[in-house]
Short mmCIF file of C-alpha atoms and ligand atoms in Angstrom, two decimals:
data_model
loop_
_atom_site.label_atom_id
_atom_site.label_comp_id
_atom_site.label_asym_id
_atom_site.label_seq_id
_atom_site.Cartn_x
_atom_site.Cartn_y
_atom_site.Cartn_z
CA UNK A 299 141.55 89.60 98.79
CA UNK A 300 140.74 90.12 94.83
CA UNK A 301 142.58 91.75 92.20
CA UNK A 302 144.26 95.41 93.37
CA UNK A 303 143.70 94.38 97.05
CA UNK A 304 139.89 95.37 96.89
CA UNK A 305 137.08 93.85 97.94
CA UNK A 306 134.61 94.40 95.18
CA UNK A 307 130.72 93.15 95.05
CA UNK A 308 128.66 93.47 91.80
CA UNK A 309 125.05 94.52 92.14
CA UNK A 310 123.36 93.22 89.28
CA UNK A 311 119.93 94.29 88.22
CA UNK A 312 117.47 96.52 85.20
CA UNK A 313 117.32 99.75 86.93
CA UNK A 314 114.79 101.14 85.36
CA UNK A 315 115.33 103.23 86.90
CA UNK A 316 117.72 103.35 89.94
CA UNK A 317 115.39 104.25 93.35
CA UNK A 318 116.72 105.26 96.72
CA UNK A 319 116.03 101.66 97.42
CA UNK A 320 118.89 100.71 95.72
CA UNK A 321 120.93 103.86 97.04
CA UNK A 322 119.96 102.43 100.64
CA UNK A 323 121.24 98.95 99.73
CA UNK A 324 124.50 100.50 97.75
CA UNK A 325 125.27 102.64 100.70
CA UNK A 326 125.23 99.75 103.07
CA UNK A 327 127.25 97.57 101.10
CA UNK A 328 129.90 100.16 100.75
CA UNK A 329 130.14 99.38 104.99
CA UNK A 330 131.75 96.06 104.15
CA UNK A 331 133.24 96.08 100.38
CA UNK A 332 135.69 98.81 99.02
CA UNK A 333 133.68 98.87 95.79
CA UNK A 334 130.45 98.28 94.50
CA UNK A 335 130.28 97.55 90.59
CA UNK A 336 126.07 98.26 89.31
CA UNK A 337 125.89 96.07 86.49
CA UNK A 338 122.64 96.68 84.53
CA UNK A 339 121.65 94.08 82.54
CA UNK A 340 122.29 94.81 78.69
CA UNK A 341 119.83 91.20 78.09
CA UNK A 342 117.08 92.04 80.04
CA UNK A 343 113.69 90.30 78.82
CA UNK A 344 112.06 93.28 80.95
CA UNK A 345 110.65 96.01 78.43
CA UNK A 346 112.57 98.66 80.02
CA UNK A 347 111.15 102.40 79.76
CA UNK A 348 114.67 104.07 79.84
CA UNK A 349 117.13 102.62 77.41
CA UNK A 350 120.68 101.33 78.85
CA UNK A 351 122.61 104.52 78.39
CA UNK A 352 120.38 106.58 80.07
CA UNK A 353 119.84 103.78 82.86
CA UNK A 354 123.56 104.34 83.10
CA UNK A 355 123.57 108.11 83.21
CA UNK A 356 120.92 108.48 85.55
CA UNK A 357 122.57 106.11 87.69
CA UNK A 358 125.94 107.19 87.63
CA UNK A 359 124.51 110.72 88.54
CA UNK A 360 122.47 109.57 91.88
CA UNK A 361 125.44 107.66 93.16
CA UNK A 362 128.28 110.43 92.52
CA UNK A 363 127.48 110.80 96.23
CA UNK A 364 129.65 107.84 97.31
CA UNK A 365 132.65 109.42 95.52
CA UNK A 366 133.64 106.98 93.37
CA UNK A 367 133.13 103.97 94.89
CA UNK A 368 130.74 103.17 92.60
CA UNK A 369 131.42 102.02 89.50
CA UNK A 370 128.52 101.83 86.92
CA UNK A 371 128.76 99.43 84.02
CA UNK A 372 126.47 97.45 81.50
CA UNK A 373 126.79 93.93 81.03
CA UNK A 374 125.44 90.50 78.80
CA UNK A 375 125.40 87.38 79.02
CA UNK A 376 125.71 85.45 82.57
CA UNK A 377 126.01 87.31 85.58
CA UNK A 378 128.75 85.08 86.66
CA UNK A 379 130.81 85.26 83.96
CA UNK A 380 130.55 88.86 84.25
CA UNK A 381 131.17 88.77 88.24
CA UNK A 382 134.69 86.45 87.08
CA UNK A 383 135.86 89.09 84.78
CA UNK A 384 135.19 91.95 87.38
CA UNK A 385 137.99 89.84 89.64
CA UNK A 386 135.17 89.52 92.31
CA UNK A 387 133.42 86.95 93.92
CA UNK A 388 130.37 88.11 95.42
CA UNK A 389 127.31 89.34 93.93
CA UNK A 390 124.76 92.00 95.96
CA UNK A 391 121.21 92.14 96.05
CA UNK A 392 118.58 93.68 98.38
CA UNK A 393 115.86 91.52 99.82
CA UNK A 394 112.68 93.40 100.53
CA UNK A 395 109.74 91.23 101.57
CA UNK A 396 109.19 87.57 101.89
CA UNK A 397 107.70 87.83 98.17
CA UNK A 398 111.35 88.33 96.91
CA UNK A 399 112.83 85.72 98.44
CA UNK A 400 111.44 82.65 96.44
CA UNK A 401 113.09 84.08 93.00
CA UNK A 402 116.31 85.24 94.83
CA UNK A 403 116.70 81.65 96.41
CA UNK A 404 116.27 80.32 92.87
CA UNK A 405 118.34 82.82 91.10
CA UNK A 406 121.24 82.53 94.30
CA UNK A 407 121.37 78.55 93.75
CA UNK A 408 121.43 78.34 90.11
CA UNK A 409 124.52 81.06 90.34
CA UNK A 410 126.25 78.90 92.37
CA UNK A 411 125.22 75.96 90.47
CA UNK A 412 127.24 77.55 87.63
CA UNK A 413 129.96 79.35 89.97
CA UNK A 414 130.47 77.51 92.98
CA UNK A 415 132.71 80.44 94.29
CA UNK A 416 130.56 83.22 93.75
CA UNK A 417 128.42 84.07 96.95
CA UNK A 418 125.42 86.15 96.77
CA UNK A 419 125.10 88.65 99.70
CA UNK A 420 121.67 89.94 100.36
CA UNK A 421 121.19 93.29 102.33
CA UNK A 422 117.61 94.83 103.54
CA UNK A 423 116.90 98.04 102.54
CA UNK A 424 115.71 100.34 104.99
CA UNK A 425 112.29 100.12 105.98
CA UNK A 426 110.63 102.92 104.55
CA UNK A 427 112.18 101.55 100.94
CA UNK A 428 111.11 97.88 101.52
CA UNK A 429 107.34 98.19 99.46
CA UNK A 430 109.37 100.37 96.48
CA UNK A 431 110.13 98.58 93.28
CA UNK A 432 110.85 100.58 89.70
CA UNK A 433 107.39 99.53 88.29
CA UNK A 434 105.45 101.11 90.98
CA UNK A 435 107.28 104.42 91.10
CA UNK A 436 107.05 104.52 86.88
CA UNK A 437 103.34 104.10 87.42
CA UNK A 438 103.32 106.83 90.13
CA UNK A 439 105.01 108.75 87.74
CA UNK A 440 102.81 108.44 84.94
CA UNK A 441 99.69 109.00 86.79
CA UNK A 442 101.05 112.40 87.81
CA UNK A 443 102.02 111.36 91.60
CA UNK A 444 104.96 113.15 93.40
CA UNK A 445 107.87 110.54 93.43
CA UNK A 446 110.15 112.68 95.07
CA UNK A 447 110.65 110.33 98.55
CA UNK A 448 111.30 107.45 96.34
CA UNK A 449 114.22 108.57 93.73
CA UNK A 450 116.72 110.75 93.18
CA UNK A 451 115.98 114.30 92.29
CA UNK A 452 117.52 113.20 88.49
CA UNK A 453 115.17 110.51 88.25
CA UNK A 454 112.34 112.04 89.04
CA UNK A 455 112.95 114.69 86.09
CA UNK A 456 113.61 112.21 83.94
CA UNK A 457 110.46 110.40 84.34
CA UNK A 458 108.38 113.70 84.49
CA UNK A 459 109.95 114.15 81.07
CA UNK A 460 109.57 110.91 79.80
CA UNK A 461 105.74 111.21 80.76
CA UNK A 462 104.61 114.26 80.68
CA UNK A 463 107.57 116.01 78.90
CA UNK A 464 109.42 118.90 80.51
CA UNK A 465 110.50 119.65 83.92
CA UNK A 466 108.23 119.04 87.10
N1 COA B 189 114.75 99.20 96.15
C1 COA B 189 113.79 99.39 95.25
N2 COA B 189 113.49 98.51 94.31
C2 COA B 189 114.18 97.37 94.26
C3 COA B 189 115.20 97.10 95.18
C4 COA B 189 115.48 98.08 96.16
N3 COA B 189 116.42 97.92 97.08
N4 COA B 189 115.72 95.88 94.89
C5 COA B 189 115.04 95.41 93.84
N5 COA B 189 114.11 96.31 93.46
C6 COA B 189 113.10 96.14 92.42
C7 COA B 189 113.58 96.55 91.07
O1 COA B 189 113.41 97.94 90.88
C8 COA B 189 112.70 95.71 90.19
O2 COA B 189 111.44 96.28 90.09
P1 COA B 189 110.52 96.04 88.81
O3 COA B 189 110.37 94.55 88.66
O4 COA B 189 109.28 96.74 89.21
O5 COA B 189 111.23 96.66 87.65
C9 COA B 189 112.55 94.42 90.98
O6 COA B 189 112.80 94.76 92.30
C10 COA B 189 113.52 93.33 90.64
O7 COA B 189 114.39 93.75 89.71
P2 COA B 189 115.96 93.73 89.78
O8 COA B 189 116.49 93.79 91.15
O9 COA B 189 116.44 94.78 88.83
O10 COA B 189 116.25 92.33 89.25
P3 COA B 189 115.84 91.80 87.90
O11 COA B 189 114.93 90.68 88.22
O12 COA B 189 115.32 92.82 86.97
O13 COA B 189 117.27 91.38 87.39
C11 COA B 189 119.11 89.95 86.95
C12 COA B 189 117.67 90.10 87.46
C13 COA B 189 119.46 90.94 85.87
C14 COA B 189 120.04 90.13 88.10
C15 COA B 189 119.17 88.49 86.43
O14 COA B 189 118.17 88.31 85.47
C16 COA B 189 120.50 88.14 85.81
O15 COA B 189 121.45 87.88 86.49
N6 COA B 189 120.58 88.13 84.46
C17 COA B 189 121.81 87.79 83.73
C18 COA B 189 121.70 86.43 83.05
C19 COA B 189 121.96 85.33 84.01
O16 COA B 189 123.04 85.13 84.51
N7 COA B 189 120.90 84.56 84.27
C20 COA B 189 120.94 83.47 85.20
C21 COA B 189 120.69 83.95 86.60
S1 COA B 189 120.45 82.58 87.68
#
């Protein structure tokens, strides 16, 4: 058991923005932890299209649905640092296709290289969210395409207004 009795696990990723993929994997990791921490990454090298504060807001807004046991933060430097000052010592991420896994067994080693405590869980998303990623529903998005099976009904206005301005 960690700090305050609760299991914790800290998702780490860019959300840019946050898909019902990640809902799915959230949802199922809230089966075996009290508390899932979404830690966007503040040092990204991605060129993000939403900047971190509304990253945050639209994520803390599609997962008010799992009444609070979400907690969404922002955070630099190295993930296991961060996962250390959380008082957990497990970090989530959702495997989707055999084209994932190369880069996750690369980034899951070198995190336990540096932490040798810190275990990274990984958790499928459903099916039907498996051939999702953010890039593909922004480009949806900007080509006019109806992303509403793939994000939360937030999302989806934002990136109609960050597109194509206004409401869909
Ligand atoms: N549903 C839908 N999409 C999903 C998904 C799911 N369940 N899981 C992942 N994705 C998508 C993301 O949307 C993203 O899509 P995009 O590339 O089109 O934007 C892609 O898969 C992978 O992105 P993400 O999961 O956000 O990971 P990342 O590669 O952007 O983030 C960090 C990697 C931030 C976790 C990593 O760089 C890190 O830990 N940085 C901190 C510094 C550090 O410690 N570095 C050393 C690590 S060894």
């Amino acid at each position: 058991m960690k700090a305050e009795g609760l299991r914790r696990i800290v998702y780490p990723g860019t959300f840019d923005p946050v898909t019902n993929g990640h809902l799915d994997v959230v949802g199922r990791a809230l089966q075996l932890f009290d508390e899932v921490v979404l830690a966007i990454a503040g040092d990204s090298t991605k060129k993000p299209l939403f900047s971190l504060e509304e990253r945050k807001q639209l994520a803390e807004e599609s997962l008010a649905e799992f009444n609070g046991r979400v907690r969404v933060t922002v955070f630099r430097g190295l993930l296991v640092d961060y996962v250390r000052s959380q008082g957990a010592n497990a970090i989530l991420r959702g495997l989707r296709a055999v084209s994932d896994f190369e880069f996750e067994f690369q980034m899951a080693l070198m995190n336990r290289k540096l932490a040798d405590s810190i275990e990274t869980i990984f958790l499928m998303p459903r099916d039907t969210y498996t051939y999702l990623s953010s890039s593909i529903i922004k480009e949806i998005a900007r080509l006019g395409g109806d992303t509403s099976a793939f994000v939360p009904p937030g999302v989806q206005t934002a990136l109609h207004e960050k597109f194509h301005g206004g409401k869909p």
